[in-house]
mmCIF file of C-alpha atoms and ligand atoms in Angstrom:
data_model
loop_
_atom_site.group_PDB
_atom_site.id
_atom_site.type_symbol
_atom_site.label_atom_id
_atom_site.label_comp_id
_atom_site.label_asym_id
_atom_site.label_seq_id
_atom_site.Cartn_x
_atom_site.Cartn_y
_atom_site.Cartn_z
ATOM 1 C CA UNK A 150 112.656 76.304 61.519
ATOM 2 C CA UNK A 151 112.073 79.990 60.966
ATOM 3 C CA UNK A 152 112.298 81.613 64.554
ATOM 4 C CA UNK A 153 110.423 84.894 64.565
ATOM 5 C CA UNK A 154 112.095 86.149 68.272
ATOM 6 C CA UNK A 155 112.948 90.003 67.856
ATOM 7 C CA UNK A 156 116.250 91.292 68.305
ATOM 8 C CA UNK A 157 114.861 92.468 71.806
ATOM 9 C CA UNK A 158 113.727 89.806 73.190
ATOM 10 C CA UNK A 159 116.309 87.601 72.392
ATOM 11 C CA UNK A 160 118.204 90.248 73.957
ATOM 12 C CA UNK A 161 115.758 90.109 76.930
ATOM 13 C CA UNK A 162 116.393 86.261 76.877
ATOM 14 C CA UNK A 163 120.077 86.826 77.214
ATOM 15 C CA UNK A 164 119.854 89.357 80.139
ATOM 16 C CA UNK A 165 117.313 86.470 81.794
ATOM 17 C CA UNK A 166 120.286 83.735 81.041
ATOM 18 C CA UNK A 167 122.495 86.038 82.975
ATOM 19 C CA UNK A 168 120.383 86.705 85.928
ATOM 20 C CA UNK A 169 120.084 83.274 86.324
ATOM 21 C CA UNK A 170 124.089 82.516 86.290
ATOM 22 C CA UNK A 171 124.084 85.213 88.944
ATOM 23 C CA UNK A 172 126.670 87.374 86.902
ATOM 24 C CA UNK A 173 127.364 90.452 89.535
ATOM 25 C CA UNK A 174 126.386 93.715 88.090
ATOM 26 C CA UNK A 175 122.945 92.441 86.149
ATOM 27 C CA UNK A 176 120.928 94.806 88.679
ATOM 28 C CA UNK A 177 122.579 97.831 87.271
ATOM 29 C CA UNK A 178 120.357 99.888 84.503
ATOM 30 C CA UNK A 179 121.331 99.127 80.912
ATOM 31 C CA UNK A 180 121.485 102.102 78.309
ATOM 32 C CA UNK A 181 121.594 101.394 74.690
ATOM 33 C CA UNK A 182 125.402 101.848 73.199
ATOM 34 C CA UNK A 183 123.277 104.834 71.325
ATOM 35 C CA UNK A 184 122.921 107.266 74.516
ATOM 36 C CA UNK A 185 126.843 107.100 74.345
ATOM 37 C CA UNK A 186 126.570 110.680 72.352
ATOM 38 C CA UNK A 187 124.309 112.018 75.080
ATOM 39 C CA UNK A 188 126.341 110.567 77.613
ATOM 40 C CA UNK A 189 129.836 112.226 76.261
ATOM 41 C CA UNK A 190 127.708 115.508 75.618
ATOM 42 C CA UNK A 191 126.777 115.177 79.041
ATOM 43 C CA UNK A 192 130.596 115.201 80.756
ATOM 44 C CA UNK A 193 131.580 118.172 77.725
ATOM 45 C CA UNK A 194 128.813 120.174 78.788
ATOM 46 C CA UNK A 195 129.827 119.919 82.742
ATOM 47 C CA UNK A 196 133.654 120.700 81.964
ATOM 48 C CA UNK A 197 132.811 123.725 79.703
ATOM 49 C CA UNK A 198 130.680 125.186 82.548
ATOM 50 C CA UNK A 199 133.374 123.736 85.663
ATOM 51 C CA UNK A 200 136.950 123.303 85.220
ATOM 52 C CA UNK A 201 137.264 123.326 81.455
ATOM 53 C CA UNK A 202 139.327 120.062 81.285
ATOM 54 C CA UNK A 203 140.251 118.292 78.235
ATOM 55 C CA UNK A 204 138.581 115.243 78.102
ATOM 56 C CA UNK A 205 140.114 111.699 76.580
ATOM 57 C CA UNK A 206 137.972 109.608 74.913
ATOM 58 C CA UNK A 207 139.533 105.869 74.573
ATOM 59 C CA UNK A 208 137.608 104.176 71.939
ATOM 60 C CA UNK A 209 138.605 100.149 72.463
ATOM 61 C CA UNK A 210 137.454 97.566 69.771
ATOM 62 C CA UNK A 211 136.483 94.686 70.664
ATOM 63 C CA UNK A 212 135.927 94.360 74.859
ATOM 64 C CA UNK A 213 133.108 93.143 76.384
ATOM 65 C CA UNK A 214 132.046 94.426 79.435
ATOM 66 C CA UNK A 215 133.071 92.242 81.960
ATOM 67 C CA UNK A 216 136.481 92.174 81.072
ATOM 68 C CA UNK A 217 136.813 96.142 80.859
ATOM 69 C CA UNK A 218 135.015 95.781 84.715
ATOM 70 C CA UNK A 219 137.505 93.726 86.409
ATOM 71 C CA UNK A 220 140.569 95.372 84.610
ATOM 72 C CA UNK A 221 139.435 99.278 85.368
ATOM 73 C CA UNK A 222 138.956 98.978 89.079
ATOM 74 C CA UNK A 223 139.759 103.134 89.142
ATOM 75 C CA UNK A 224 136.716 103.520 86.731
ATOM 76 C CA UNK A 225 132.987 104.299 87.132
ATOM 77 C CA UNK A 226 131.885 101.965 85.371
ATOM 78 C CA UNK A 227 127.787 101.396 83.053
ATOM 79 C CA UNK A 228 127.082 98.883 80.801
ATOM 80 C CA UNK A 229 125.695 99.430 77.768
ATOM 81 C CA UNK A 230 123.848 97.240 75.212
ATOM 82 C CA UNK A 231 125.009 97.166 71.467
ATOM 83 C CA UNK A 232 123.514 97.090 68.362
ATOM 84 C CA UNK A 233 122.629 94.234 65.900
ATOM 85 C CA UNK A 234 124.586 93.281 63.908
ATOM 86 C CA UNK A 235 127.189 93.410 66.846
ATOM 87 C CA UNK A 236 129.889 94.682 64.378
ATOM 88 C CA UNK A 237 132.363 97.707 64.385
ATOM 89 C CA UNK A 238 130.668 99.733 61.478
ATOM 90 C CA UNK A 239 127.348 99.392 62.922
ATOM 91 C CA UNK A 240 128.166 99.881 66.136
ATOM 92 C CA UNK A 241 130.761 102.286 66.699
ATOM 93 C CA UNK A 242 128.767 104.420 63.841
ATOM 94 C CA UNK A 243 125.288 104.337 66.299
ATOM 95 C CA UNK A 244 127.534 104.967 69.540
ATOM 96 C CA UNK A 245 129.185 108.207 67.576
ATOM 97 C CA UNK A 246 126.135 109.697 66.118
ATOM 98 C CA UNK A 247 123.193 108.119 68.693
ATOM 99 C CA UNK A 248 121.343 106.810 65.652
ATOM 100 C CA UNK A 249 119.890 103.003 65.210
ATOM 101 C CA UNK A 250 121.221 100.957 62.751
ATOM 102 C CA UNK A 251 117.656 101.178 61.114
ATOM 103 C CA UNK A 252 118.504 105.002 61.203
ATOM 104 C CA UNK A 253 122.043 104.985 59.561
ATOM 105 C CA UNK A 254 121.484 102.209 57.515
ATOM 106 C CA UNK A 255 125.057 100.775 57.613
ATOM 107 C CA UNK A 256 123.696 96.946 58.936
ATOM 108 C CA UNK A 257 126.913 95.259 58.626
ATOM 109 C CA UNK A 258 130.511 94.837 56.411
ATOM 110 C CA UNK A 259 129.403 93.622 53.617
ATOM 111 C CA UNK A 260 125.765 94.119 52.319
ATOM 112 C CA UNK A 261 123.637 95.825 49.262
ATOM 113 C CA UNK A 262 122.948 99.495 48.804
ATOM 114 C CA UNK A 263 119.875 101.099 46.734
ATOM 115 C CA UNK A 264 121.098 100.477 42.981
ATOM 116 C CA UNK A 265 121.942 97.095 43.840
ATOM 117 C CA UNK A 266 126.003 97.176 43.992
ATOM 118 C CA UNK A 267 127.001 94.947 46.838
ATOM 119 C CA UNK A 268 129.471 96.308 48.861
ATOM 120 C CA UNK A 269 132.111 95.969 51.987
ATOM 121 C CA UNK A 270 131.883 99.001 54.140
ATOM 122 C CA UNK A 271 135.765 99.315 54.565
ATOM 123 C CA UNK A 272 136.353 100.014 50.849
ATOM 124 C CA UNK A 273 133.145 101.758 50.044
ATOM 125 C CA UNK A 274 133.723 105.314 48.897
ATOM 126 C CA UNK A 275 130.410 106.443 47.519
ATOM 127 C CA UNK A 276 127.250 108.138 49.527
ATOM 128 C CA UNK A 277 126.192 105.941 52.577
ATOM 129 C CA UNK A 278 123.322 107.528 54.516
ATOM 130 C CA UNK A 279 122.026 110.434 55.948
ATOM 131 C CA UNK A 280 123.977 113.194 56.992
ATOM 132 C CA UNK A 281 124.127 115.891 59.181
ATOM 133 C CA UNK A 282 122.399 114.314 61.806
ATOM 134 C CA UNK A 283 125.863 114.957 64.165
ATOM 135 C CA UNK A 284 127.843 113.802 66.319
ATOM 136 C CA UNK A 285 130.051 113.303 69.213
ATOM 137 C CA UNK A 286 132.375 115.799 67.622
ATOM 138 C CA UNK A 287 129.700 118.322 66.367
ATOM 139 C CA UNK A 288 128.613 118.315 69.621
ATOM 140 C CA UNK A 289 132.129 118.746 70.980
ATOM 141 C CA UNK A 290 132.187 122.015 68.960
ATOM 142 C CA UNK A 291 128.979 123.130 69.560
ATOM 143 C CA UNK A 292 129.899 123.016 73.439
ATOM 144 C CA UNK A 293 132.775 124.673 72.891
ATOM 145 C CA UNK A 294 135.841 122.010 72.408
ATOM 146 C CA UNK A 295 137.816 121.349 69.912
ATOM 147 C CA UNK A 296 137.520 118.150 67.975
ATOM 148 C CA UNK A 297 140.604 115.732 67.005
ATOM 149 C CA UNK A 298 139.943 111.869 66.320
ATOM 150 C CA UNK A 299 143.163 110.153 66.491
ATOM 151 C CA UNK A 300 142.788 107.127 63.698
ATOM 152 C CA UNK A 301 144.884 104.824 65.127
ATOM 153 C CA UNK A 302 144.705 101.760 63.881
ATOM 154 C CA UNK A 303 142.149 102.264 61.280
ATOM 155 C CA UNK A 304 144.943 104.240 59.500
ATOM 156 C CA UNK A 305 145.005 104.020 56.465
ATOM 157 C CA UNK A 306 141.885 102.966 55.788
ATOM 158 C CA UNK A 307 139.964 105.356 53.440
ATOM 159 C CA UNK A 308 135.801 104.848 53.303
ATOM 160 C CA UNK A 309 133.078 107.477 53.158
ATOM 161 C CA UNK A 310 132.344 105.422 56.595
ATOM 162 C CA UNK A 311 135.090 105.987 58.394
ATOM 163 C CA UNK A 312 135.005 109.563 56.799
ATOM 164 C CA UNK A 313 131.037 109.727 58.059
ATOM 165 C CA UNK A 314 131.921 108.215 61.369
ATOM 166 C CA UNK A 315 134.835 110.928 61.984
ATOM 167 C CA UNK A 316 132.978 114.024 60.593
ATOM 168 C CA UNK A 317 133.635 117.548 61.954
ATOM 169 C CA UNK A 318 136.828 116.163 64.164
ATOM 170 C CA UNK A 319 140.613 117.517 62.999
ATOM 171 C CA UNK A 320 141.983 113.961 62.194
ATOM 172 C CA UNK A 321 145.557 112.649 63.877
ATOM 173 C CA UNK A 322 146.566 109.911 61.438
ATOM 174 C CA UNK A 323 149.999 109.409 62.998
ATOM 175 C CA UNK A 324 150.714 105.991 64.838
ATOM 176 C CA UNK A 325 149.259 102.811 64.839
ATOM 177 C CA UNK A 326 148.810 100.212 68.111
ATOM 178 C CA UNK A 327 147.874 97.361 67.991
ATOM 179 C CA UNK A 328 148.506 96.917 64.269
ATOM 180 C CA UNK A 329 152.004 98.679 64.649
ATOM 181 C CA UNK A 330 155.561 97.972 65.540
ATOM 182 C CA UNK A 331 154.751 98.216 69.011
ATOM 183 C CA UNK A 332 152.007 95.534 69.224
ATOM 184 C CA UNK A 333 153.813 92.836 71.321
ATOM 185 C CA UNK A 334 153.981 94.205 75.148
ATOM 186 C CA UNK A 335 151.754 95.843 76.667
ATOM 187 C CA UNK A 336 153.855 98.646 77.756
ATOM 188 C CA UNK A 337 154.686 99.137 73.786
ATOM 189 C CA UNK A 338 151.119 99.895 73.221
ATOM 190 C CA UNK A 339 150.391 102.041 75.802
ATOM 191 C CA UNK A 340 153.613 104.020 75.438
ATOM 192 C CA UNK A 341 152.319 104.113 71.880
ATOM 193 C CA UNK A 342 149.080 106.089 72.889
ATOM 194 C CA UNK A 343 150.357 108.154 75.214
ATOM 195 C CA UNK A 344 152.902 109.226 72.528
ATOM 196 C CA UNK A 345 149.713 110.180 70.525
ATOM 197 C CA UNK A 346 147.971 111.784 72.918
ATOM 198 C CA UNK A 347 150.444 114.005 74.361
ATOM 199 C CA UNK A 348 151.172 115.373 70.384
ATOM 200 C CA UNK A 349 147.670 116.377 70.242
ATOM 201 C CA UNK A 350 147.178 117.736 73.632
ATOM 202 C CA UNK A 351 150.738 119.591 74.728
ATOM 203 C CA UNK A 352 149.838 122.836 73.249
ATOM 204 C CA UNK A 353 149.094 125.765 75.710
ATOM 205 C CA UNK A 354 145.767 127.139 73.869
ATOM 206 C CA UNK A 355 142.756 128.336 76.093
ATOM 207 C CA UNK A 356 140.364 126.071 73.916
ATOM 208 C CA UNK A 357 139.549 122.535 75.583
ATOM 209 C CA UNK A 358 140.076 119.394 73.555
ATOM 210 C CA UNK A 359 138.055 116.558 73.072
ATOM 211 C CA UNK A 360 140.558 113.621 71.558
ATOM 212 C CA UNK A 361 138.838 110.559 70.729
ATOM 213 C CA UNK A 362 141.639 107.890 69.919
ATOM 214 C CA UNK A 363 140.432 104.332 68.580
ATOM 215 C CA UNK A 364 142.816 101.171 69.586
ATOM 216 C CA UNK A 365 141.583 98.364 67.362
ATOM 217 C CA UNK A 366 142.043 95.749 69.856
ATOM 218 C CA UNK A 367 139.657 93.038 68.088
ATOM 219 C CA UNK A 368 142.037 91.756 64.846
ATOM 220 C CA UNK A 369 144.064 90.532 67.794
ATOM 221 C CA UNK A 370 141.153 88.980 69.192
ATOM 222 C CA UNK A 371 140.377 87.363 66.708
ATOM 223 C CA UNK A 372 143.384 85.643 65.433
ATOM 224 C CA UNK A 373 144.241 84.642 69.882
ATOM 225 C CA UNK A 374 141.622 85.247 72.028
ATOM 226 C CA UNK A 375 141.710 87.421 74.971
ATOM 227 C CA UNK A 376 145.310 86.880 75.940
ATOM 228 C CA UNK A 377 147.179 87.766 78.354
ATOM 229 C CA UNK A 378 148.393 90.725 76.213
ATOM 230 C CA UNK A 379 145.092 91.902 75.649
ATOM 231 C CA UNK A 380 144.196 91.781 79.999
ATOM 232 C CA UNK A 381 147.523 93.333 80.614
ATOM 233 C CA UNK A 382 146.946 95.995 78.008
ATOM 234 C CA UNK A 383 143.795 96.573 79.823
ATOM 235 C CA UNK A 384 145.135 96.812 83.130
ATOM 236 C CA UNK A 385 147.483 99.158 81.642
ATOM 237 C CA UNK A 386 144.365 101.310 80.653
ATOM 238 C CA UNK A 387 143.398 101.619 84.208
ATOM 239 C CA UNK A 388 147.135 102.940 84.912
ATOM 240 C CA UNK A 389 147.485 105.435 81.748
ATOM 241 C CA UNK A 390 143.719 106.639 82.741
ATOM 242 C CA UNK A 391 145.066 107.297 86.463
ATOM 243 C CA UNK A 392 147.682 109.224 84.827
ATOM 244 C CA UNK A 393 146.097 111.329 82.491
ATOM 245 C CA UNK A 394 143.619 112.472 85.111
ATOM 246 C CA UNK A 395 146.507 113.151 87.592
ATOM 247 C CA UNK A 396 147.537 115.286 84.816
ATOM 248 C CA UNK A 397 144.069 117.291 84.947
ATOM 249 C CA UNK A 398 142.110 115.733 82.592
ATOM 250 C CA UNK A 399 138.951 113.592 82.226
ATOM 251 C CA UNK A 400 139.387 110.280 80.832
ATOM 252 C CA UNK A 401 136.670 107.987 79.143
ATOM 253 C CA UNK A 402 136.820 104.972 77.498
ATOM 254 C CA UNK A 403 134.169 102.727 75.568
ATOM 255 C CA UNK A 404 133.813 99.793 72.798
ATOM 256 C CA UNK A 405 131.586 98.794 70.589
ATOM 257 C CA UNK A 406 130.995 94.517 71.319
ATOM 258 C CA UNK A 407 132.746 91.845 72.640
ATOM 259 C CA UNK A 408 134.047 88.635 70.608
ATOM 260 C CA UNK A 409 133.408 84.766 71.133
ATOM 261 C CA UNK A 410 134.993 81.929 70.276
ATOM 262 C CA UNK A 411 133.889 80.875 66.664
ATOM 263 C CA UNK A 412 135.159 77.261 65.408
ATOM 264 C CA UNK A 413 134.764 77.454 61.709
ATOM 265 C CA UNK A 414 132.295 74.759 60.201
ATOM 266 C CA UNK A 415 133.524 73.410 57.239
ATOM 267 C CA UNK A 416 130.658 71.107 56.204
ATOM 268 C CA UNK A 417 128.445 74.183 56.917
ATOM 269 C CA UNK A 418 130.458 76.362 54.398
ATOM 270 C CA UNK A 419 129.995 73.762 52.116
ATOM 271 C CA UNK A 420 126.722 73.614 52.484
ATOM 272 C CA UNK A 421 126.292 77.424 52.057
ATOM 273 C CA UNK A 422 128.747 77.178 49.106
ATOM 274 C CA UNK A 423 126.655 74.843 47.252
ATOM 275 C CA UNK A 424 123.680 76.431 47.902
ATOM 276 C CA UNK A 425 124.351 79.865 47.076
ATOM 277 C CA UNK A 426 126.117 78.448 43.628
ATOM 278 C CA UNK A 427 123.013 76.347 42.952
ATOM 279 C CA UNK A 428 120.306 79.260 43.699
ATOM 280 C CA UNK A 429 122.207 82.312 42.214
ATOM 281 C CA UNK A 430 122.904 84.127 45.567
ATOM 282 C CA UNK A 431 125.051 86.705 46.998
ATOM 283 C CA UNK A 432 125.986 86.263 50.687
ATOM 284 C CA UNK A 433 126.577 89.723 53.033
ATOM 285 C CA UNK A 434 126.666 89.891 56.486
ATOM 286 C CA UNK A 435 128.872 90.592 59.238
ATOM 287 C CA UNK A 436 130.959 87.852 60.922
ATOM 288 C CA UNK A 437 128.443 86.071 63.122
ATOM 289 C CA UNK A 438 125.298 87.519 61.277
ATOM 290 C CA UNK A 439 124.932 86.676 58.051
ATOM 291 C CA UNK A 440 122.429 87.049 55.121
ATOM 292 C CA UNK A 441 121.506 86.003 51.588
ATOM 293 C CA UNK A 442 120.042 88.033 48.280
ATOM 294 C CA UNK A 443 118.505 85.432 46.281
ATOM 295 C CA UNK A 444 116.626 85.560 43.315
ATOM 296 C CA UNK A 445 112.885 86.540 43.777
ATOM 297 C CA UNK A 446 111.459 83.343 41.954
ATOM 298 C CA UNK A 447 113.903 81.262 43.912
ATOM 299 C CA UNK A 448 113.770 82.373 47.560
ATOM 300 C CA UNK A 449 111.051 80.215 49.058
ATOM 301 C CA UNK A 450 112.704 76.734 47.973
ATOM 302 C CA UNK A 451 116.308 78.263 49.062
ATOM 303 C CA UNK A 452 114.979 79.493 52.676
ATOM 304 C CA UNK A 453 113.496 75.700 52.348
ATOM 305 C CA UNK A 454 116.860 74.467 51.523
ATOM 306 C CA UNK A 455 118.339 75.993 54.201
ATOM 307 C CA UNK A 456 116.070 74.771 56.869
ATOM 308 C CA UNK A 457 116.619 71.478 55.920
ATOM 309 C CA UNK A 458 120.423 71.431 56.272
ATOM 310 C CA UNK A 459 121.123 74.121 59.056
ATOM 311 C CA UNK A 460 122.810 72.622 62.231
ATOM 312 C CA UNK A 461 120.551 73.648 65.442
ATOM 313 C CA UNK A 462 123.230 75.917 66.664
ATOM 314 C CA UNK A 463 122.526 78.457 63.698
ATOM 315 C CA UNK A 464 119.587 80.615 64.099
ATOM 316 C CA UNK A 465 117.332 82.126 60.724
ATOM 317 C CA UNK A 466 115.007 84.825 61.381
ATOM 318 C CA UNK A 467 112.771 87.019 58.972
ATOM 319 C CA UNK A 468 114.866 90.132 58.354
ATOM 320 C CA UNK A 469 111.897 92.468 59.274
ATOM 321 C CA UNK A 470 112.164 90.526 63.321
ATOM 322 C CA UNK A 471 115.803 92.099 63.206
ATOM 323 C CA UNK A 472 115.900 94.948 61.249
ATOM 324 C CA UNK A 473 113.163 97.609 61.408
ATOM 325 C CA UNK A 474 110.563 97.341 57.964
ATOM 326 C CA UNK A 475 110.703 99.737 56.055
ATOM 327 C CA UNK A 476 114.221 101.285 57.000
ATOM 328 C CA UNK A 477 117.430 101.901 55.397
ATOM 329 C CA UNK A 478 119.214 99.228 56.827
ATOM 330 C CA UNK A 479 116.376 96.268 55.923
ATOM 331 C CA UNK A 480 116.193 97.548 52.350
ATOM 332 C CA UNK A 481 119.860 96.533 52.729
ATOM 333 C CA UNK A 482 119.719 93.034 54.163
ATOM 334 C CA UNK A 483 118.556 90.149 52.820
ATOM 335 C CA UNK A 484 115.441 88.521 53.555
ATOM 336 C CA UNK A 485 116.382 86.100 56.056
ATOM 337 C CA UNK A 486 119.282 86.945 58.235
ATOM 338 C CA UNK A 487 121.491 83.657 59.889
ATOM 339 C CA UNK A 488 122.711 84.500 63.387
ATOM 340 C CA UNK A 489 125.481 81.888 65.578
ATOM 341 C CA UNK A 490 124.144 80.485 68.619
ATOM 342 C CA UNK A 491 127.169 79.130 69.786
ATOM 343 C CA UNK A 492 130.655 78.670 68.871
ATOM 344 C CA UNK A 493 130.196 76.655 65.743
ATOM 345 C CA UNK A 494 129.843 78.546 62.544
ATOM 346 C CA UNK A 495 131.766 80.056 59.650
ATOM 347 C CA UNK A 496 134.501 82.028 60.014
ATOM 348 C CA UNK A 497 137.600 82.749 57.703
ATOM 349 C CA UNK A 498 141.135 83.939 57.894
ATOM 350 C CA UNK A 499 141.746 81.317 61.009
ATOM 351 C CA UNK A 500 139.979 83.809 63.283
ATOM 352 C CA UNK A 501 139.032 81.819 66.304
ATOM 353 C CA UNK A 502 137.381 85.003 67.988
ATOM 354 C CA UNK A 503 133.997 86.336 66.456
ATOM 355 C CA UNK A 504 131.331 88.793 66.851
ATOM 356 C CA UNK A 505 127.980 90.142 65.141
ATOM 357 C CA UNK A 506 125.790 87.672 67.087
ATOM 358 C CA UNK A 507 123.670 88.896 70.078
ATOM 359 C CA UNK A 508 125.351 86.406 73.246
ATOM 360 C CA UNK A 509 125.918 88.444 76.125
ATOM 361 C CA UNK A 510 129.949 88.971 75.507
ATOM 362 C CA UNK A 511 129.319 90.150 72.284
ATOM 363 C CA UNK A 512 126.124 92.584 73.468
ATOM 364 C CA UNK A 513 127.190 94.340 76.743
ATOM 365 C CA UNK A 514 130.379 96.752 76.104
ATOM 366 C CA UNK A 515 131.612 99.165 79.055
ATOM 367 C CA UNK A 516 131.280 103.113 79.199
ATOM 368 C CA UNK A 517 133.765 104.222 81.914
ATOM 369 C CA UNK A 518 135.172 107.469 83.139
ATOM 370 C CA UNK A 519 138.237 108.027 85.285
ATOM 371 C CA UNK A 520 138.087 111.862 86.899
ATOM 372 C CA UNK A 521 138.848 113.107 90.329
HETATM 373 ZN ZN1 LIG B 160 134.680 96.149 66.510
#
């Protein structure tokens, strides 16, 4: 059955679901993973005018909120609500810049631009969206910082997103975490960033720094979970933060969505195989969102098709209850979008870990800050 629930009130639904399993922190106010600019801009603007501190930005992929809450005890700590999709180029890309997906038009990995090329956002190297709207680095200059974005584990990855996503910042491309040698104790990884940071902050200049440093913590989700490497990596966090700011500096960290488990469906990739062959489509999506572009003539008896073979647990909405009419990021999308409900879907590369869906571990990421 076509469900025609927005994004938001699903999203509503899921806040209700938590109320009523008495999670602990529901009574705090909820920003949208977009204020993140204003809220960065914020703390810059503060400094600038106060102590002039270099501030620390740790961007972590992949952690839902109440994971980052019980492992940062030191932190102040707000939740914020992602985007949909909840995936890493539509999210991080709206917490960076402040603009809606509908705004940026990047709705996924993999989806269609203007002239009809389909496309995985990771590889893409042609124009994406608008530009010059800003960002947390414009703003850094602007204020009066300088700007470095340590890549991290997204090196070497070359896109015009990344390359939107990082605009105006002096890039760091040296060292990887946890995609590099150092990935298999905790301690490894977090020597591994403080090794970064302290090349791009040990320099006795009278200009404050913003460093934004990205750990891609979610391709090790994926493939085991939140492990105990992962929590003790996090608890580590907690410690390095202490340290930085015993050092004089402001520390913040933030993430973009959380991951669920995901037990890949093989009769329902079938399925989807078969139909997609038989109706002439092209899939897109982004991990636990996912979309079709079929053939005008054909749609109505594919959605049809669908209907009649989709398990309960998979959710199809009309594109325009998801993904504002009219925008850049619905004339991207297919016309029907397929969202998980719970952990049985399609996934690939034996990820057991997933995202893009709107369940409350994948929608509520932290914001924290560590000063004195
Ligand atoms: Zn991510």
């Amino acid at each position: 059955m076509l469900v025609a629930a927005s994004v938001e009130q699903q999203q509503i639904a899921a806040q209700s679901h938590c109320v009523a399993r008495k999670m602990p922190d529901m009574s705090e106010h909820i920003r949208s993973l977009r204020e993140f600019r204003s809220l960065l801009r914020s703390v810059l603007a503060t400094e600038i005018e106060d102590k002039r501190r270099d501030v620390v930005v740790l961007a972590i992929d992949g952690i839902p909120h109440f994971l980052a809450r019980s492992a940062w005890p030191h932190a102040r700590m707000q939740k914020l609500q992602s985007v949909f999709p909840t995936t890493s180029s539509s999210a991080w890309l709206s917490a960076l810049t402040g603009l809606s997906v509908a705004q940026h038009g990047v709705p996924g990995v993999v989806f269609r631009l203007e002239d009809g090329a389909v496309v995985n956002v990771f590889d893409y190297q042609g124009p994406l969206g608008p530009t010059g709207c800003g960002n947390i680095f414009s703003d850094a200059k602007e204020i009066g910082y300088e700007s470095i974005a340590i890549t991290g584990d997204w090196h070497p990855i070359s896109c015009s997103w990344l390359r939107s996503l990082l605009e105006q910042s002096k890039r760091f491309d040296e060292g990887r975490f946890f995609t590099g040698p150092a990935r298999r104790s905790p301690e490894g990884l977090i020597d591994g960033i403080r090794s970064s940071l302290a090349k791009c902050l040990d320099r006795s200049d009278d200009t404050p720094r913003l460093v934004w440093c990205f750990v891609e913590v979610d391709r090790h989700v994926h493939m085991h979970g939140y492990d105990d490497l992962v929590i003790g990596f996090l608890e580590q966090i907690d410690a390095l933060a202490l340290e930085i700011v015993n050092s004089g500096k402001v520390v913040v960290a933030h993430s973009d969505h959380g991951l669920v488990r995901t037990r890949h469906n093989f009769s329902l990739e079938r399925m989807l195989t078969r139909l997609t062959a038989e109706f002439n489509c092209v899939g897109g999506g982004a991990g636990r969102a996912r979309w079709f572009y079929a053939p005008a003539h054909l749609e109505d008896r594919f959605l049809a098709r669908l209907e009649d073979h989709l398990p309960a647990s998979v959710r199809i909405q009309i594109a325009d209850d998801v993904f504002e009419p009219g925008s850049l990021a619905r004339k991207r999308v297919g016309n029907f979008v397929l969202t998980a409900e719970s952990d049985d879907f399609v996934t690939f590369d034996g990820h057991i870990f997933d995202h893009g869906s709107v369940t409350e571990t994948e929608l509520f990421v932290p914001y924290a800050i560590w000063d004195d």
